[in-house]
Short mmCIF file of C-alpha atoms in Angstrom, two decimals:
data_model
loop_
_atom_site.label_atom_id
_atom_site.label_comp_id
_atom_site.label_asym_id
_atom_site.label_seq_id
_atom_site.Cartn_x
_atom_site.Cartn_y
_atom_site.Cartn_z
CA MET K 1 44.03 -48.10 60.77
CA LYS K 2 46.24 -45.81 58.84
CA ASN K 3 43.84 -45.87 55.88
CA ILE K 4 40.94 -44.91 58.17
CA LYS K 5 42.85 -41.93 59.51
CA ILE K 6 43.63 -40.76 56.00
CA LYS K 7 39.97 -41.07 55.04
CA PHE K 8 38.90 -39.01 58.11
CA ALA K 9 41.49 -36.43 57.31
CA LEU K 10 40.30 -36.13 53.69
CA LEU K 11 36.68 -35.89 54.91
CA PHE K 12 37.56 -33.17 57.43
CA LEU K 13 39.48 -31.23 54.69
CA THR K 14 36.54 -31.52 52.33
CA ILE K 15 34.15 -30.11 54.98
CA ILE K 16 36.47 -27.20 55.62
CA LEU K 17 36.93 -26.39 51.93
CA PHE K 18 33.13 -26.68 51.33
CA GLY K 19 32.54 -24.30 54.26
CA ILE K 20 35.05 -21.84 52.84
CA HIS K 21 33.45 -22.07 49.39
CA THR K 22 29.89 -21.48 50.54
CA THR K 23 30.92 -18.62 52.86
CA ALA K 24 32.93 -16.87 50.22
CA TYR K 25 30.04 -16.98 47.70
CA ALA K 26 27.03 -16.33 49.99
CA THR K 27 24.64 -14.20 48.00
CA LEU K 28 23.67 -10.78 49.40
CA ASP K 29 20.02 -10.02 48.63
CA ILE K 30 18.49 -7.12 50.67
CA THR K 31 15.38 -5.03 49.97
CA ALA K 32 14.43 -2.01 52.15
CA ASP K 33 12.22 1.08 52.06
CA VAL K 34 13.80 4.49 52.65
CA ASP K 35 12.52 7.99 53.42
CA VAL K 36 15.19 10.18 51.87
CA PRO K 37 16.34 13.50 53.41
CA SER K 38 17.39 16.35 51.21
CA SER K 39 20.85 16.45 52.83
CA CYS K 40 23.24 13.97 54.48
CA ASN K 41 26.88 13.37 55.39
CA ALA K 42 29.02 10.55 54.05
CA THR K 43 32.47 9.43 55.22
CA ASP K 44 35.01 8.02 52.76
CA THR K 45 37.58 5.29 53.38
CA ASP K 46 40.15 7.95 54.33
CA GLY K 47 37.89 9.28 57.09
CA VAL K 48 37.03 12.49 55.26
CA ILE K 49 33.42 13.72 55.75
CA HIS K 50 31.51 14.95 52.68
CA ASN K 51 28.38 17.05 52.93
CA TYR K 52 25.49 16.64 50.48
CA PRO K 53 23.72 18.13 48.65
CA GLN K 54 26.24 20.35 46.88
CA GLY K 55 23.85 22.31 44.64
CA ASN K 56 21.35 19.49 44.38
CA SER K 57 18.79 17.74 46.54
CA TYR K 58 17.60 14.18 47.12
CA LEU K 59 20.57 12.23 45.94
CA ALA K 60 21.31 8.51 45.78
CA ILE K 61 24.15 9.01 48.29
CA CYS K 62 21.52 10.10 50.83
CA VAL K 63 19.49 6.97 50.01
CA LEU K 64 22.51 4.88 50.84
CA GLU K 65 23.37 6.81 54.04
CA THR K 66 19.74 6.54 55.30
CA ALA K 67 19.75 2.81 54.70
CA ILE K 68 22.96 2.62 56.79
CA GLU K 69 21.38 4.70 59.60
CA ASN K 70 18.28 2.45 59.57
CA ASP K 71 20.56 -0.66 59.87
CA SER K 72 19.16 -1.98 56.60
CA ILE K 73 22.76 -2.40 55.39
CA SER K 74 26.17 -2.11 57.07
CA ASN K 75 29.92 -2.15 56.49
CA VAL K 76 29.66 0.16 53.49
CA GLN K 77 32.85 1.58 52.08
CA LEU K 78 32.97 4.73 49.92
CA SER K 79 36.18 5.56 48.02
CA ASN K 80 37.30 9.01 46.90
CA GLN K 81 40.09 7.67 44.72
CA PHE K 82 39.01 9.89 41.82
CA PRO K 83 37.76 13.17 43.33
CA SER K 84 36.47 14.58 40.05
CA LEU K 85 34.09 11.57 39.78
CA GLY K 86 32.90 11.79 43.39
CA LEU K 87 32.54 8.97 45.91
CA PHE K 88 31.88 5.48 44.71
CA VAL K 89 30.88 2.28 46.54
CA THR K 90 33.58 -0.34 47.03
CA ALA K 91 31.89 -2.53 49.69
CA ILE K 92 28.44 -3.29 51.03
CA ASN K 93 27.80 -5.57 54.02
CA GLY K 94 31.47 -6.42 53.99
CA ILE K 95 31.42 -7.66 50.36
CA VAL K 96 34.31 -5.90 48.80
CA ALA K 97 34.54 -5.45 45.03
CA ASP K 98 37.89 -6.64 43.73
CA PRO K 99 39.42 -3.39 42.32
CA ASN K 100 41.09 -5.39 39.54
CA SER K 101 37.99 -7.07 38.23
CA GLN K 102 34.77 -6.01 39.97
CA TYR K 103 32.65 -2.92 40.81
CA TRP K 104 29.29 -2.11 42.41
CA ALA K 105 26.94 -1.08 39.54
CA ILE K 106 24.07 1.39 40.24
CA TYR K 107 20.64 0.99 38.65
CA GLN K 108 17.73 3.49 38.79
CA ASN K 109 14.28 2.01 38.05
CA GLY K 110 15.79 -0.94 36.29
CA ASP K 111 18.13 1.06 34.04
CA PHE K 112 21.87 1.55 34.47
CA ALA K 113 22.31 4.88 36.24
CA ASN K 114 23.59 7.80 34.12
CA SER K 115 25.72 9.22 36.92
CA GLY K 116 27.48 8.32 40.11
CA VAL K 117 26.02 7.88 43.58
CA THR K 118 26.83 11.47 44.69
CA SER K 119 25.20 13.16 41.66
CA LEU K 120 22.38 10.75 40.87
CA SER K 121 19.01 12.60 41.58
CA VAL K 122 16.10 10.59 42.90
CA ILE K 123 12.39 11.14 43.42
CA ALA K 124 9.74 9.42 45.44
CA GLY K 125 8.86 6.07 43.95
CA ASP K 126 12.32 5.47 42.50
CA ILE K 127 14.04 2.13 42.96
CA ILE K 128 17.80 2.26 43.47
CA MET K 129 19.72 -0.93 43.18
CA PHE K 130 23.40 -1.72 43.88
CA GLN K 131 24.64 -4.90 42.13
CA LEU K 132 28.06 -6.47 42.11
CA HIS K 133 29.40 -6.88 38.58
CA ASP K 134 32.64 -7.97 37.00
CA PHE K 135 34.38 -5.80 34.41
CA SER K 136 32.53 -7.64 31.62
CA ASP K 137 29.30 -6.46 33.33
CA ASN K 138 28.23 -9.94 34.39
CA ASN K 139 25.96 -9.91 37.46
CA LEU K 140 27.75 -11.75 40.23
CA GLY K 141 24.57 -12.17 42.29
CA ASP K 142 25.01 -9.81 45.24
CA GLN K 143 22.63 -6.87 45.32
CA ILE K 144 20.65 -4.48 47.54
CA ILE K 145 17.38 -2.80 46.47
CA LEU K 146 16.29 0.41 48.13
CA ASN K 147 12.74 1.63 47.49
CA ILE K 148 12.33 5.38 47.95
CA HIS K 149 9.14 5.72 50.00
CA SER K 150 9.15 9.45 50.37
CA LEU K 151 11.31 12.63 50.31
CA VAL K 152 11.76 14.50 53.54
CA SER K 153 12.46 18.22 53.45
CA ASP K 154 15.00 19.53 55.89
CA GLU K 155 12.85 22.59 56.62
CA ILE K 156 9.88 20.44 57.49
CA GLU K 157 12.08 18.12 59.54
CA ASN K 158 13.59 21.01 61.49
CA ASN K 159 10.19 22.57 62.18
CA SER K 160 8.50 19.39 63.25
CA GLY K 161 9.63 19.57 66.88
CA SER K 162 9.62 16.37 68.84
CA GLY K 163 6.99 14.84 66.67
CA GLY K 164 9.58 13.54 64.18
CA SER K 165 9.83 14.24 60.44
CA ILE K 166 6.84 14.94 58.22
CA SER K 167 6.94 13.40 54.78
CA LEU K 168 6.03 15.41 51.75
CA PRO K 169 3.12 14.32 49.62
CA ILE K 170 3.99 11.96 46.74
CA PHE K 171 2.54 12.15 43.26
CA ASN K 172 0.65 8.93 42.71
CA VAL K 173 1.15 8.02 39.04
CA SER K 174 -1.05 4.92 39.26
CA ASN K 175 -4.01 7.05 40.45
CA ALA K 176 -3.41 9.60 37.67
CA ILE K 177 -3.47 6.86 35.01
CA THR K 178 -6.59 5.38 36.54
CA TYR K 179 -8.27 8.81 36.40
CA LEU K 180 -7.57 9.21 32.71
CA ALA K 181 -8.80 5.70 31.87
CA SER K 182 -12.00 6.35 33.90
CA ILE K 183 -13.04 9.37 31.82
CA GLN K 184 -12.37 7.92 28.39
CA ASP K 185 -15.47 8.30 26.20
CA SER K 186 -17.23 5.30 24.70
CA ASP K 187 -15.85 6.19 21.25
CA GLY K 188 -12.28 5.96 22.62
CA SER K 189 -11.69 9.69 22.74
CA PHE K 190 -11.10 12.05 25.61
CA ASP K 191 -13.76 14.72 25.75
CA GLY K 192 -14.43 14.04 22.02
CA SER K 193 -11.40 16.05 21.04
CA SER K 194 -8.33 15.01 19.09
CA LEU K 195 -6.30 17.57 21.10
CA TYR K 196 -7.00 15.96 24.47
CA THR K 197 -6.93 12.47 23.02
CA ASP K 198 -3.46 12.97 21.61
CA TRP K 199 -2.03 14.29 24.88
CA ALA K 200 -3.78 11.58 26.95
CA SER K 201 -2.32 8.98 24.54
CA ILE K 202 1.23 10.22 25.07
CA ALA K 203 0.72 10.21 28.86
CA LEU K 204 -0.83 6.72 29.01
CA ALA K 205 1.83 5.32 26.63
CA SER K 206 4.53 6.63 29.01
CA GLY K 207 2.96 4.60 31.84
CA ASN K 208 1.16 1.25 31.86
CA ILE K 209 -1.59 1.73 29.29
CA SER K 210 -4.10 -1.13 29.23
CA ASP K 211 -4.82 -2.96 26.00
CA THR K 212 -8.50 -1.97 26.19
CA VAL K 213 -7.80 1.74 26.57
CA LYS K 214 -5.23 1.64 23.77
CA THR K 215 -7.50 -0.29 21.42
CA ASN K 216 -10.34 2.21 22.04
CA ILE K 217 -7.97 5.15 21.36
CA LEU K 218 -6.86 3.61 18.04
CA ASN K 219 -10.42 2.93 17.05
CA TYR K 220 -11.28 6.56 17.51
CA MET K 221 -8.17 7.69 15.65
CA SER K 222 -9.08 5.34 12.78
CA ILE K 223 -12.55 6.88 12.43
CA TYR K 224 -11.21 10.48 12.52
CA ASN K 225 -8.25 9.74 10.35
CA THR K 226 -7.62 12.85 8.20
CA VAL K 227 -4.75 15.19 7.70
CA SER K 228 -5.41 18.60 9.27
CA SER K 229 -4.96 21.92 7.59
CA ILE K 230 -3.22 23.09 10.78
CA LEU K 231 0.44 22.01 10.85
CA THR K 232 0.75 21.72 14.65
CA ASP K 233 -2.25 19.34 14.71
CA ASN K 234 -0.40 16.94 12.40
CA GLU K 235 2.80 17.28 14.46
CA ARG K 236 1.00 16.52 17.74
CA HIS K 237 -0.97 13.64 16.20
CA SER K 238 2.25 12.15 14.82
CA MET K 239 3.70 12.25 18.31
CA ALA K 240 0.63 10.46 19.70
CA LEU K 241 0.82 7.75 17.04
CA LEU K 242 4.55 7.24 17.63
CA ALA K 243 3.89 7.01 21.38
CA LEU K 244 1.32 4.29 20.78
CA GLY K 245 3.72 2.32 18.55
CA GLU K 246 1.94 3.22 15.28
CA ASN K 247 3.45 4.39 12.05
CA PRO K 248 2.43 8.02 11.17
CA TYR K 249 3.61 7.50 7.62
CA SER K 250 0.83 5.03 6.99
CA PHE K 251 -1.76 4.93 9.75
CA ASN K 252 -4.64 3.12 8.10
CA GLY K 253 -3.53 4.56 4.79
CA VAL K 254 -3.00 8.15 5.93
CA ASP K 255 0.41 9.83 5.95
CA TYR K 256 0.87 12.55 8.64
CA ILE K 257 4.63 13.00 8.22
CA THR K 258 4.81 14.13 4.58
CA PRO K 259 2.52 17.18 5.18
CA ILE K 260 4.98 18.26 7.88
CA VAL K 261 7.91 17.82 5.52
CA ASN K 262 6.11 19.63 2.71
CA SER K 263 5.52 22.70 4.96
CA PHE K 264 9.29 23.34 4.91
CA ASP K 265 9.96 26.59 2.90
CA GLY K 266 13.73 26.16 2.66
CA VAL K 267 14.38 27.82 6.02
CA GLN K 268 11.71 26.72 8.49
CA PHE K 269 8.41 24.84 8.83
CA GLY K 270 5.00 26.48 8.55
CA ASP K 271 4.44 30.06 9.59
CA ILE K 272 7.59 32.16 9.35
CA ASN K 273 6.36 34.28 12.32
CA LEU K 274 6.09 31.31 14.68
CA ILE K 275 8.61 28.89 16.18
CA ASN K 276 6.27 26.45 17.93
CA ASP K 277 5.55 24.75 14.59
CA ASP K 278 9.30 24.44 13.99
CA ILE K 279 9.92 23.00 17.48
CA PHE K 280 7.14 20.42 17.18
CA ALA K 281 8.18 19.49 13.62
CA LEU K 282 11.61 18.30 14.94
CA ILE K 283 10.12 16.08 17.65
CA PRO K 284 8.21 13.57 15.42
CA LEU K 285 10.71 13.91 12.55
CA SER K 286 13.60 12.88 14.83
CA LYS K 287 11.67 9.59 15.37
CA ALA K 288 10.57 9.28 11.74
CA GLY K 289 14.00 8.61 10.19
CA TYR K 290 15.24 12.24 9.86
CA THR K 291 18.73 12.98 11.06
CA ILE K 292 21.39 15.75 10.99
CA ASP K 293 22.18 14.57 7.46
CA ASP K 294 18.88 16.03 6.27
CA ASN K 295 18.99 19.69 5.26
CA ILE K 296 15.51 20.40 6.48
CA ILE K 297 16.60 19.36 10.00
CA THR K 298 19.83 21.39 10.16
CA LYS K 299 18.23 24.51 8.60
CA ASP K 300 15.27 24.41 10.92
CA ILE K 301 17.52 24.00 13.93
CA TYR K 302 19.57 27.04 12.95
CA PHE K 303 16.30 28.96 12.50
CA ILE K 304 15.21 27.97 16.01
CA ILE K 305 18.57 28.82 17.55
CA SER K 306 18.41 32.29 16.00
CA LYS K 307 15.22 32.93 17.94
CA GLN K 308 16.72 32.39 21.44
CA LYS K 309 16.34 35.46 23.69
CA PRO K 310 19.32 37.04 25.52
CA ASP K 311 17.99 35.54 28.81
CA GLY K 312 18.17 32.04 27.26
CA SER K 313 14.45 31.63 26.76
CA PHE K 314 12.37 31.10 23.68
CA GLU K 315 9.43 33.42 23.29
CA GLU K 316 10.10 34.43 26.94
CA SER K 317 8.11 31.30 27.83
CA VAL K 318 8.99 28.45 30.15
CA ASP K 319 6.80 26.15 28.12
CA MET K 320 8.37 26.94 24.77
CA THR K 321 11.88 26.84 26.24
CA ALA K 322 11.26 23.42 27.73
CA ALA K 323 9.79 22.11 24.44
CA THR K 324 12.85 23.51 22.57
CA ILE K 325 15.27 21.71 24.81
CA GLN K 326 13.44 18.40 24.16
CA ALA K 327 13.40 19.14 20.38
CA LEU K 328 17.10 20.06 20.12
CA LYS K 329 18.72 17.53 22.52
CA PRO K 330 18.61 14.58 19.99
CA PHE K 331 20.59 16.77 17.52
CA GLY K 332 23.30 17.75 20.01
CA LYS K 333 26.07 17.22 17.45
CA ILE K 334 24.95 20.19 15.38
CA ASN K 335 27.06 23.28 15.96
CA GLY K 336 25.48 25.66 18.47
CA VAL K 337 22.94 23.24 19.96
CA PHE K 338 24.91 22.55 23.12
CA GLU K 339 25.45 26.24 23.87
CA THR K 340 21.76 26.92 23.25
CA ILE K 341 20.70 24.25 25.68
CA VAL K 342 23.06 25.52 28.39
CA LYS K 343 21.65 29.02 28.11
CA ALA K 344 18.08 27.62 28.23
CA SER K 345 18.97 25.63 31.35
CA ASN K 346 20.27 28.75 33.05
CA TYR K 347 16.96 30.45 32.23
CA PHE K 348 15.10 27.63 34.02
CA THR K 349 17.24 28.05 37.13
CA SER K 350 16.43 31.73 37.31
CA GLU K 351 12.67 31.29 36.82
CA GLN K 352 11.98 28.48 39.30
CA LYS K 353 9.80 29.33 42.24
CA ASN K 354 10.51 28.54 45.86
CA ASN K 355 7.86 25.79 45.87
CA GLY K 356 9.72 23.96 43.10
CA SER K 357 7.37 25.04 40.29
CA TRP K 358 7.58 27.31 37.31
CA ASN K 359 4.93 29.94 37.05
CA ASN K 360 2.97 28.19 39.81
CA SER K 361 1.57 26.17 36.93
CA VAL K 362 1.16 22.44 36.45
CA PHE K 363 1.55 22.80 32.65
CA SER K 364 4.81 24.83 32.81
CA THR K 365 6.25 22.71 35.57
CA SER K 366 5.49 19.43 33.82
CA TRP K 367 7.22 20.46 30.63
CA ALA K 368 10.20 21.92 32.55
CA MET K 369 10.52 18.57 34.30
CA GLN K 370 10.49 16.75 30.97
CA ALA K 371 13.32 19.03 29.76
CA MET K 372 15.09 18.25 33.01
CA ASN K 373 14.54 14.53 32.34
CA ILE K 374 16.15 14.58 28.91
CA LEU K 375 19.12 16.51 30.23
CA GLY K 376 19.58 14.21 33.22
CA GLY K 377 19.52 17.18 35.57
CA TYR K 378 17.52 18.05 38.62
CA TRP K 379 16.48 21.59 39.49
CA THR K 380 15.35 22.42 43.04
CA LYS K 381 14.59 25.62 44.89
CA SER K 382 14.61 26.04 48.67
CA SER K 383 14.75 22.24 48.95
CA SER K 384 11.55 21.90 46.94
CA THR K 385 11.44 19.93 43.75
CA PRO K 386 9.11 20.09 40.80
CA ALA K 387 7.72 16.72 41.78
CA ASP K 388 6.89 18.14 45.23
CA TYR K 389 4.84 20.92 43.62
CA LEU K 390 2.93 18.50 41.26
CA ALA K 391 2.13 16.26 44.19
CA THR K 392 0.46 19.15 46.00
CA GLN K 393 -1.77 19.71 42.91
CA GLN K 394 -3.04 16.09 42.69
CA VAL K 395 -6.43 15.51 44.22
CA SER K 396 -8.28 12.45 45.63
CA ASP K 397 -9.58 11.15 42.26
CA GLY K 398 -6.04 11.04 40.85
CA ALA K 399 -6.42 14.02 38.57
CA VAL K 400 -4.14 17.04 38.65
CA LEU K 401 -6.12 20.22 39.36
CA PRO K 402 -9.23 20.44 41.59
CA ILE K 403 -12.67 19.14 40.62
CA SER K 404 -13.83 22.71 40.21
CA GLU K 405 -11.73 22.98 37.07
CA THR K 406 -13.08 22.00 33.65
CA THR K 407 -12.77 18.38 32.53
CA GLN K 408 -10.71 19.51 29.61
CA ASN K 409 -8.15 21.25 31.81
CA ARG K 410 -7.99 18.28 34.21
CA ILE K 411 -7.35 15.87 31.32
CA TRP K 412 -4.71 18.23 29.90
CA ALA K 413 -2.88 18.86 33.16
CA THR K 414 -2.93 15.20 34.25
CA SER K 415 -1.64 14.15 30.82
CA TYR K 416 1.31 16.61 31.11
CA ALA K 417 2.13 15.56 34.65
CA ILE K 418 2.33 11.77 34.23
CA PRO K 419 5.42 11.54 31.95
CA ALA K 420 7.08 14.33 33.85
CA VAL K 421 6.87 12.57 37.23
CA LEU K 422 7.84 9.25 35.58
CA GLY K 423 11.11 10.88 34.57
CA LYS K 424 10.45 10.57 30.84
CA SER K 425 10.86 12.96 27.95
CA TRP K 426 9.12 12.82 24.54
CA ASP K 427 12.32 11.36 23.13
CA THR K 428 12.04 8.30 25.37
CA ILE K 429 8.24 7.90 24.93
CA LEU K 430 8.02 8.01 21.18
CA HIS K 431 8.93 4.84 19.25
CA PRO K 432 11.12 5.28 16.14
CA VAL K 433 10.05 4.34 12.63
CA SER K 434 12.00 4.34 9.37
CA LYS K 435 11.53 6.57 6.37
CA PRO K 436 9.58 4.76 3.66
CA VAL K 437 11.79 3.31 0.93
CA VAL K 438 11.13 5.31 -2.25
CA VAL K 439 10.67 2.79 -5.10
CA PRO K 440 11.55 4.38 -8.48
CA SER K 441 8.79 4.31 -11.12
CA PRO K 442 9.27 1.62 -13.79
CA GLU K 443 11.65 2.81 -16.47
CA ILE K 444 9.89 3.06 -19.81
CA PHE K 445 11.81 3.06 -23.07
CA PRO K 446 11.23 2.01 -26.75
CA VAL K 447 12.20 -1.37 -28.01
CA ILE K 448 11.87 -2.96 -31.41
CA GLU K 449 9.68 -6.05 -31.49
CA ASN K 450 11.69 -8.96 -32.82
CA LYS K 451 9.18 -10.00 -35.44
CA ASN K 452 9.41 -6.55 -37.04
CA ILE K 453 13.17 -6.35 -37.38
CA PRO K 454 13.99 -5.52 -41.01
CA GLU K 455 14.35 -8.57 -43.12
CA THR K 456 17.15 -9.12 -45.64
CA GLU K 457 15.61 -9.86 -49.05
CA THR K 458 17.03 -10.56 -52.52
CA ILE K 459 16.66 -7.49 -54.71
CA PRO K 460 15.26 -8.37 -58.16
CA ALA K 461 17.27 -6.97 -61.11
CA SER K 462 14.21 -5.06 -62.23
CA ILE K 463 14.20 -2.90 -59.13
CA ASP K 464 16.45 0.15 -58.88
CA ILE K 465 19.54 -0.61 -56.81
CA ASN K 466 19.02 2.50 -54.68
CA ILE K 467 15.72 1.21 -53.38
CA GLN K 468 15.60 -1.36 -50.63
CA LYS K 469 12.48 -2.92 -49.32
CA GLN K 470 12.15 -2.07 -45.57
CA LYS K 471 9.44 -3.04 -43.20
CA SER K 472 8.59 -0.26 -40.72
CA ALA K 473 9.93 -0.88 -37.23
CA GLN K 474 6.97 -0.93 -34.85
CA LYS K 475 7.84 0.50 -31.40
CA ILE K 476 6.18 -0.71 -28.22
CA LEU K 477 6.55 0.29 -24.52
CA ILE K 478 7.71 -2.22 -21.92
CA GLU K 479 8.77 -2.16 -18.26
CA LYS K 480 12.45 -2.71 -17.44
CA PRO K 481 12.69 -6.30 -16.09
CA LEU K 482 13.36 -6.58 -12.36
CA ILE K 483 15.98 -9.33 -13.02
CA GLU K 484 18.59 -8.83 -15.69
CA TYR K 485 18.95 -11.61 -18.28
CA THR K 486 22.19 -13.61 -18.32
CA VAL K 487 22.45 -13.03 -22.11
CA PRO K 488 22.95 -9.30 -22.86
CA VAL K 489 19.97 -7.69 -24.52
CA PRO K 490 20.81 -5.28 -27.36
CA ASN K 491 20.18 -1.68 -26.62
CA PRO K 492 16.99 -0.92 -28.64
CA ILE K 493 17.98 2.74 -29.18
CA VAL K 494 21.34 1.72 -30.66
CA LEU K 495 19.71 -0.98 -32.73
CA SER K 496 17.17 1.42 -34.08
CA ALA K 497 19.85 4.00 -34.92
CA THR K 498 21.86 1.29 -36.73
CA VAL K 499 18.90 0.39 -38.90
CA GLU K 500 18.26 4.02 -39.76
CA LYS K 501 21.89 4.56 -40.72
CA SER K 502 21.99 1.47 -42.89
CA ARG K 503 19.42 2.96 -45.31
CA ILE K 504 22.03 5.64 -46.24
CA ARG K 505 25.32 3.75 -45.94
CA ILE K 506 24.53 0.76 -48.28
CA PRO K 507 23.33 2.66 -51.37
CA MET K 508 26.38 5.10 -51.25
CA ALA K 509 28.81 2.18 -51.28
CA VAL K 510 27.15 0.60 -54.26
CA THR K 511 27.08 3.92 -56.11
CA ILE K 512 30.82 4.47 -55.61
CA LEU K 513 31.56 0.93 -56.78
CA VAL K 514 29.53 1.34 -59.97
CA THR K 515 31.11 4.70 -60.64
CA VAL K 516 34.67 3.28 -60.32
CA PHE K 517 33.75 0.29 -62.49
CA VAL K 518 32.21 2.38 -65.30
CA GLY K 519 35.05 4.93 -65.11
CA GLY K 520 37.62 2.15 -65.45
CA ILE K 521 35.87 0.77 -68.56
CA LEU K 522 35.72 4.26 -70.17
CA LEU K 523 39.37 4.93 -69.35
CA PHE K 524 40.33 1.54 -70.85
CA HIS K 525 38.51 2.29 -74.10
CA PHE K 526 39.99 5.79 -74.27
CA ILE K 527 43.56 4.49 -73.91
CA LYS K 528 42.93 1.75 -76.50
CA ARG K 529 41.81 4.28 -79.03
CA LEU K 530 44.94 6.32 -78.52
CA ILE K 531 47.08 3.31 -79.16
#
């Protein structure tokens, strides 16, 4: 009876321990859609209320707060232990990260976020994920995924009356890509032009380009595969090839990078009176193996920096300023680059329109967004974002700009907008390649053929002692062997010189010996006569 009681006790204890184990390690896995407001309030673990945005709009903190309001998640704790870093998540749905070994990691669109929850900018279509990690960055299994369905402007929300909030239009990247694919010509080009084909290639490569569309593009590029006399054509085409994963040093036997390098005059690339060719030289070269250790890079960067206007712009142009930021950012370690980019960013802030655009232009706004993307910033004006503006310019067939516009402009504008809305810069779209390894030409040098090395012969008594028979040394040209022999090979130049010297040294020695011998005999006879 006692044994039975012990067994029941052990069984009961096992059930309790199993229950504790499974409860402690229950996996949190929640997915929810969120319409994000441009402002929100968050309360930290000390009960202090924080208002957002603080100079920015549409932040990840508001994504989190909206999910709480919608009851998608609960029991969220936000710590302000390090005020300079902003609030950070310590618990979700009651699952608390152990401060000694765990933390809640933030991901944006599958990549580790580059800032904290209170400064991470978001756009419609983004996916924000919170995942419990240990300090070795191992995923512990608990996570929540919040899909950003739309962005809701406070102004629209406040003016909507009792009808509730009105969501802003969202730029549909999938429709834009479908539009471009639908107007590709049968030869693989876009409107039969390398200009539009290059820009469309970069846009499609930044999204989900189909194998068929890519193959058709490469077929077209292979047919019209020649270096242009215009430098910027070669720069743009190199960018397109890099975006497609091709090597511009050797695309079907044609090198597009070397003509760019050869245009450098010791100070800058191409036309001394232009800077666009200098800006667009840096972009492909930064992906073609060139670094701050190359003089052509540092000198060109100093040339570009010298052209910045007092207002922070380049050429007083939003487009050129945006392109310059993208070109300079990968070379941020060079003296003066950081300060130049800061001034250029201030210029963007001053030039942005209330509708979120620059110049009320799809082209300028798209490039400004790409500059914003590479800097990890987010510029808004009157609660309107650049993405909001681009969304208002997209029409029913997926293109940017109305059907009344020319096909060329619609291709061009749509190609610019796609990577901008996707949050990508040229630096992230282009695939890197290495500089070709320069193989030295085979070293050519004279060598004496073994069979023609002077032979040692017996000199007949009838031949004058100062004359020695010598076969002429025949010289031939050979390539230096790729693998050195184990047995040292005599240096042919030294060997040849030794042979030449021997023709002088041997007769002189014999002459001196004969002179001494004859002189000794004469001296002997002279002394004998005296005696």
